[in-house]
Amino acid sequence: MSIPLSCFTQIRSYILRRAPRTWTNGVKYEQVTYYPRHKDHKDPPIKPTKLLMVQRVEKFKGNPYWDKNILIQLKLDKVASDIAIVKNTPEMCTLLWKIKHLIKVTPINMPDKLPNDESVQTWLHENGDLLMAPRVDPDREKATMEFINNPKRLDRKTLKEELRYRWLNPYDL
């Protein structure tokens, strides 16, 4: 009895996956080597963001252990919708560069002036915008609570019950 060869098929092999070292004239920025198209090419001046939002877009299973270790270090190994907020440092950018095929990196756009007190609510959108809402005014909050708890106000529940009662008993005798 012979065993079919399809059960012995190797899924992935990482032996020959090393990048060739044939490129020359690279410019070294911290720990990343950049290869410009032209020798006299200069990058325009930019103001980088301080924080990055990282989200895993590819599956965790089926990747080599060195990629999995980086994803575990960033705590992106559980659910694909989880995000990680990381600092924009050369060391972190080097880690992200190694797993760039598995993640989506979005720069976080923060407002110019950050408040000092902790009474500000913040929201982080999917596009990286960080929105801040100031604290609610106590007078406005009090007026809202008075309006909600007012017995003369016709809320949905009261209005529904009253109209149903009038529909079932059209004439009060």
mmCIF file of C-alpha atoms in Angstrom:
data_model
loop_
_atom_site.group_PDB
_atom_site.id
_atom_site.type_symbol
_atom_site.label_atom_id
_atom_site.label_comp_id
_atom_site.label_asym_id
_atom_site.label_seq_id
_atom_site.Cartn_x
_atom_site.Cartn_y
_atom_site.Cartn_z
ATOM 1 C CA MET A 1 0.000 0.000 0.000
ATOM 2 C CA SER A 2 1.516 3.275 -1.050
ATOM 3 C CA ILE A 3 1.017 6.623 0.686
ATOM 4 C CA PRO A 4 0.126 9.518 -1.594
ATOM 5 C CA LEU A 5 2.865 12.113 -1.899
ATOM 6 C CA SER A 6 0.419 14.959 -1.369
ATOM 7 C CA CYS A 7 0.460 14.426 2.407
ATOM 8 C CA PHE A 8 4.231 15.043 2.480
ATOM 9 C CA THR A 9 4.095 18.313 0.555
ATOM 10 C CA GLN A 10 6.006 21.038 2.334
ATOM 11 C CA ILE A 11 3.939 24.177 2.780
ATOM 12 C CA ARG A 12 6.638 26.831 3.211
ATOM 13 C CA SER A 13 10.391 26.922 3.138
ATOM 14 C CA TYR A 14 12.383 29.827 4.553
ATOM 15 C CA ILE A 15 15.850 28.619 3.604
ATOM 16 C CA LEU A 16 16.268 30.690 0.433
ATOM 17 C CA ARG A 17 14.184 33.726 1.450
ATOM 18 C CA ARG A 18 17.090 35.999 2.345
ATOM 19 C CA ALA A 19 17.240 39.267 0.419
ATOM 20 C CA PRO A 20 20.174 39.546 -1.982
ATOM 21 C CA ARG A 21 22.925 41.948 -0.897
ATOM 22 C CA THR A 22 23.648 43.225 -4.404
ATOM 23 C CA TRP A 23 22.327 46.775 -3.995
ATOM 24 C CA THR A 24 24.889 49.526 -3.535
ATOM 25 C CA ASN A 25 24.902 53.271 -2.856
ATOM 26 C CA GLY A 26 22.484 53.034 0.032
ATOM 27 C CA VAL A 27 22.047 55.934 2.438
ATOM 28 C CA LYS A 28 22.002 54.880 6.080
ATOM 29 C CA TYR A 29 19.366 56.573 8.285
ATOM 30 C CA GLU A 30 19.839 55.320 11.865
ATOM 31 C CA GLN A 31 19.150 51.584 11.445
ATOM 32 C CA VAL A 32 17.404 51.655 8.042
ATOM 33 C CA THR A 33 19.203 51.735 4.695
ATOM 34 C CA TYR A 34 17.437 53.840 2.057
ATOM 35 C CA TYR A 35 18.137 53.492 -1.668
ATOM 36 C CA PRO A 36 17.297 56.728 -3.556
ATOM 37 C CA ARG A 37 16.435 56.684 -7.245
ATOM 38 C CA HIS A 38 18.907 59.451 -8.087
ATOM 39 C CA LYS A 39 22.260 60.201 -6.469
ATOM 40 C CA ASP A 40 21.415 63.859 -5.824
ATOM 41 C CA HIS A 41 17.930 63.133 -4.447
ATOM 42 C CA LYS A 42 17.106 64.959 -1.195
ATOM 43 C CA ASP A 43 14.000 64.273 0.849
ATOM 44 C CA PRO A 44 11.785 67.282 1.537
ATOM 45 C CA PRO A 45 11.769 68.421 5.166
ATOM 46 C CA ILE A 46 8.941 66.840 7.123
ATOM 47 C CA LYS A 47 7.708 66.989 10.675
ATOM 48 C CA PRO A 48 7.155 63.363 11.719
ATOM 49 C CA THR A 49 4.374 62.408 14.084
ATOM 50 C CA LYS A 50 5.232 61.354 17.620
ATOM 51 C CA LEU A 51 2.927 58.323 17.706
ATOM 52 C CA LEU A 52 1.923 55.607 15.242
ATOM 53 C CA MET A 53 -1.175 53.420 15.202
ATOM 54 C CA VAL A 54 -0.336 49.850 14.156
ATOM 55 C CA GLN A 55 -2.971 47.291 13.152
ATOM 56 C CA ARG A 56 -2.436 43.718 11.948
ATOM 57 C CA VAL A 57 -4.109 43.090 8.575
ATOM 58 C CA GLU A 58 -2.751 39.625 7.755
ATOM 59 C CA LYS A 59 -3.297 36.402 9.666
ATOM 60 C CA PHE A 60 -1.005 35.403 12.510
ATOM 61 C CA LYS A 61 -0.905 31.724 11.600
ATOM 62 C CA GLY A 62 1.513 30.603 8.920
ATOM 63 C CA ASN A 63 4.197 33.232 9.546
ATOM 64 C CA PRO A 64 7.769 32.449 10.589
ATOM 65 C CA TYR A 65 8.613 32.558 14.267
ATOM 66 C CA TRP A 66 10.652 35.785 13.984
ATOM 67 C CA ASP A 67 7.632 37.648 12.598
ATOM 68 C CA LYS A 68 5.388 36.100 15.247
ATOM 69 C CA ASN A 69 7.785 37.206 17.995
ATOM 70 C CA ILE A 70 7.552 40.819 16.830
ATOM 71 C CA LEU A 71 3.739 40.625 16.673
ATOM 72 C CA ILE A 72 3.661 39.154 20.190
ATOM 73 C CA GLN A 73 5.962 41.924 21.399
ATOM 74 C CA LEU A 74 3.516 44.511 20.002
ATOM 75 C CA LYS A 75 0.562 42.505 21.439
ATOM 76 C CA LEU A 76 -1.007 42.080 17.994
ATOM 77 C CA ASP A 77 -1.275 38.294 18.208
ATOM 78 C CA LYS A 78 -4.867 37.926 19.460
ATOM 79 C CA VAL A 79 -7.560 39.700 17.407
ATOM 80 C CA ALA A 80 -6.871 41.308 14.039
ATOM 81 C CA SER A 81 -8.931 44.387 14.922
ATOM 82 C CA ASP A 82 -6.692 45.243 17.902
ATOM 83 C CA ILE A 83 -4.435 48.246 17.528
ATOM 84 C CA ALA A 84 -1.146 49.153 19.139
ATOM 85 C CA ILE A 85 -0.004 52.717 19.771
ATOM 86 C CA VAL A 86 3.783 52.960 19.511
ATOM 87 C CA LYS A 87 6.351 55.754 19.576
ATOM 88 C CA ASN A 88 7.885 56.874 16.312
ATOM 89 C CA THR A 89 11.491 56.009 17.166
ATOM 90 C CA PRO A 90 14.163 54.515 14.893
ATOM 91 C CA GLU A 91 14.183 51.270 16.894
ATOM 92 C CA MET A 92 10.412 50.855 16.600
ATOM 93 C CA CYS A 93 10.461 51.762 12.906
ATOM 94 C CA THR A 94 13.075 49.041 12.373
ATOM 95 C CA LEU A 95 10.795 46.485 14.039
ATOM 96 C CA LEU A 96 7.808 47.636 11.982
ATOM 97 C CA TRP A 97 9.876 47.502 8.792
ATOM 98 C CA LYS A 98 10.497 43.784 9.361
ATOM 99 C CA ILE A 99 6.757 43.007 9.518
ATOM 100 C CA LYS A 100 5.479 45.656 7.107
ATOM 101 C CA HIS A 101 3.776 42.959 5.011
ATOM 102 C CA LEU A 102 1.589 41.963 7.993
ATOM 103 C CA ILE A 103 0.529 45.342 9.407
ATOM 104 C CA LYS A 104 -0.990 48.694 8.547
ATOM 105 C CA VAL A 105 0.755 51.739 10.032
ATOM 106 C CA THR A 106 -1.177 54.994 10.401
ATOM 107 C CA PRO A 107 0.408 58.182 11.766
ATOM 108 C CA ILE A 108 -1.611 59.800 14.562
ATOM 109 C CA ASN A 109 -2.431 63.456 13.889
ATOM 110 C CA MET A 110 -2.424 65.170 17.264
ATOM 111 C CA PRO A 111 -3.556 68.745 17.911
ATOM 112 C CA ASP A 112 -0.873 71.364 18.458
ATOM 113 C CA LYS A 113 -1.817 72.187 22.036
ATOM 114 C CA LEU A 114 -2.401 69.248 24.349
ATOM 115 C CA PRO A 115 -4.358 70.004 27.541
ATOM 116 C CA ASN A 116 -2.720 69.514 30.922
ATOM 117 C CA ASP A 117 -5.772 68.391 32.875
ATOM 118 C CA GLU A 118 -7.247 64.902 32.685
ATOM 119 C CA SER A 119 -10.828 66.058 32.257
ATOM 120 C CA VAL A 120 -10.665 65.963 28.463
ATOM 121 C CA GLN A 121 -12.229 63.138 26.478
ATOM 122 C CA THR A 122 -10.323 61.858 23.451
ATOM 123 C CA TRP A 123 -11.305 59.764 20.430
ATOM 124 C CA LEU A 124 -8.945 58.086 18.001
ATOM 125 C CA HIS A 125 -10.397 57.612 14.524
ATOM 126 C CA GLU A 126 -9.360 54.925 12.046
ATOM 127 C CA ASN A 127 -7.639 57.514 9.853
ATOM 128 C CA GLY A 128 -5.369 58.554 12.754
ATOM 129 C CA ASP A 129 -7.097 61.777 13.795
ATOM 130 C CA LEU A 130 -7.080 62.336 17.539
ATOM 131 C CA LEU A 131 -10.087 64.427 18.547
ATOM 132 C CA MET A 132 -10.450 66.091 21.918
ATOM 133 C CA ALA A 133 -13.660 67.261 23.534
ATOM 134 C CA PRO A 134 -13.589 69.651 26.479
ATOM 135 C CA ARG A 135 -15.289 68.902 29.745
ATOM 136 C CA VAL A 136 -19.059 69.386 29.817
ATOM 137 C CA ASP A 137 -20.233 72.567 31.544
ATOM 138 C CA PRO A 138 -21.960 71.690 34.875
ATOM 139 C CA ASP A 139 -24.841 74.131 34.216
ATOM 140 C CA ARG A 140 -25.548 72.526 30.858
ATOM 141 C CA GLU A 141 -25.402 69.038 32.363
ATOM 142 C CA LYS A 142 -27.833 70.087 35.117
ATOM 143 C CA ALA A 143 -30.266 71.572 32.571
ATOM 144 C CA THR A 144 -30.148 68.362 30.514
ATOM 145 C CA MET A 145 -30.893 66.192 33.540
ATOM 146 C CA GLU A 146 -33.828 68.457 34.527
ATOM 147 C CA PHE A 147 -35.242 68.150 31.011
ATOM 148 C CA ILE A 148 -34.946 64.352 30.998
ATOM 149 C CA ASN A 149 -36.544 63.960 34.440
ATOM 150 C CA ASN A 150 -39.350 66.498 33.856
ATOM 151 C CA PRO A 151 -42.748 64.757 34.386
ATOM 152 C CA LYS A 152 -44.476 67.097 31.893
ATOM 153 C CA ARG A 153 -42.192 66.025 29.078
ATOM 154 C CA LEU A 154 -43.750 63.598 26.618
ATOM 155 C CA ASP A 155 -41.124 60.995 26.075
ATOM 156 C CA ARG A 156 -41.533 58.129 23.638
ATOM 157 C CA LYS A 157 -42.742 55.588 26.184
ATOM 158 C CA THR A 158 -45.431 57.848 27.713
ATOM 159 C CA LEU A 159 -46.637 59.047 24.331
ATOM 160 C CA LYS A 160 -46.866 55.473 23.025
ATOM 161 C CA GLU A 161 -48.889 54.274 26.033
ATOM 162 C CA GLU A 162 -51.273 57.249 25.928
ATOM 163 C CA LEU A 163 -51.953 56.979 22.202
ATOM 164 C CA ARG A 164 -52.488 53.225 22.474
ATOM 165 C CA TYR A 165 -54.968 53.762 25.326
ATOM 166 C CA ARG A 166 -56.881 56.331 23.265
ATOM 167 C CA TRP A 167 -56.929 53.975 20.277
ATOM 168 C CA LEU A 168 -58.371 51.112 22.311
ATOM 169 C CA ASN A 169 -60.887 53.333 24.167
ATOM 170 C CA PRO A 170 -61.939 56.014 21.698
ATOM 171 C CA TYR A 171 -64.815 57.340 23.784
ATOM 172 C CA ASP A 172 -64.553 58.022 27.460
ATOM 173 C CA LEU A 173 -67.976 57.266 28.859
#
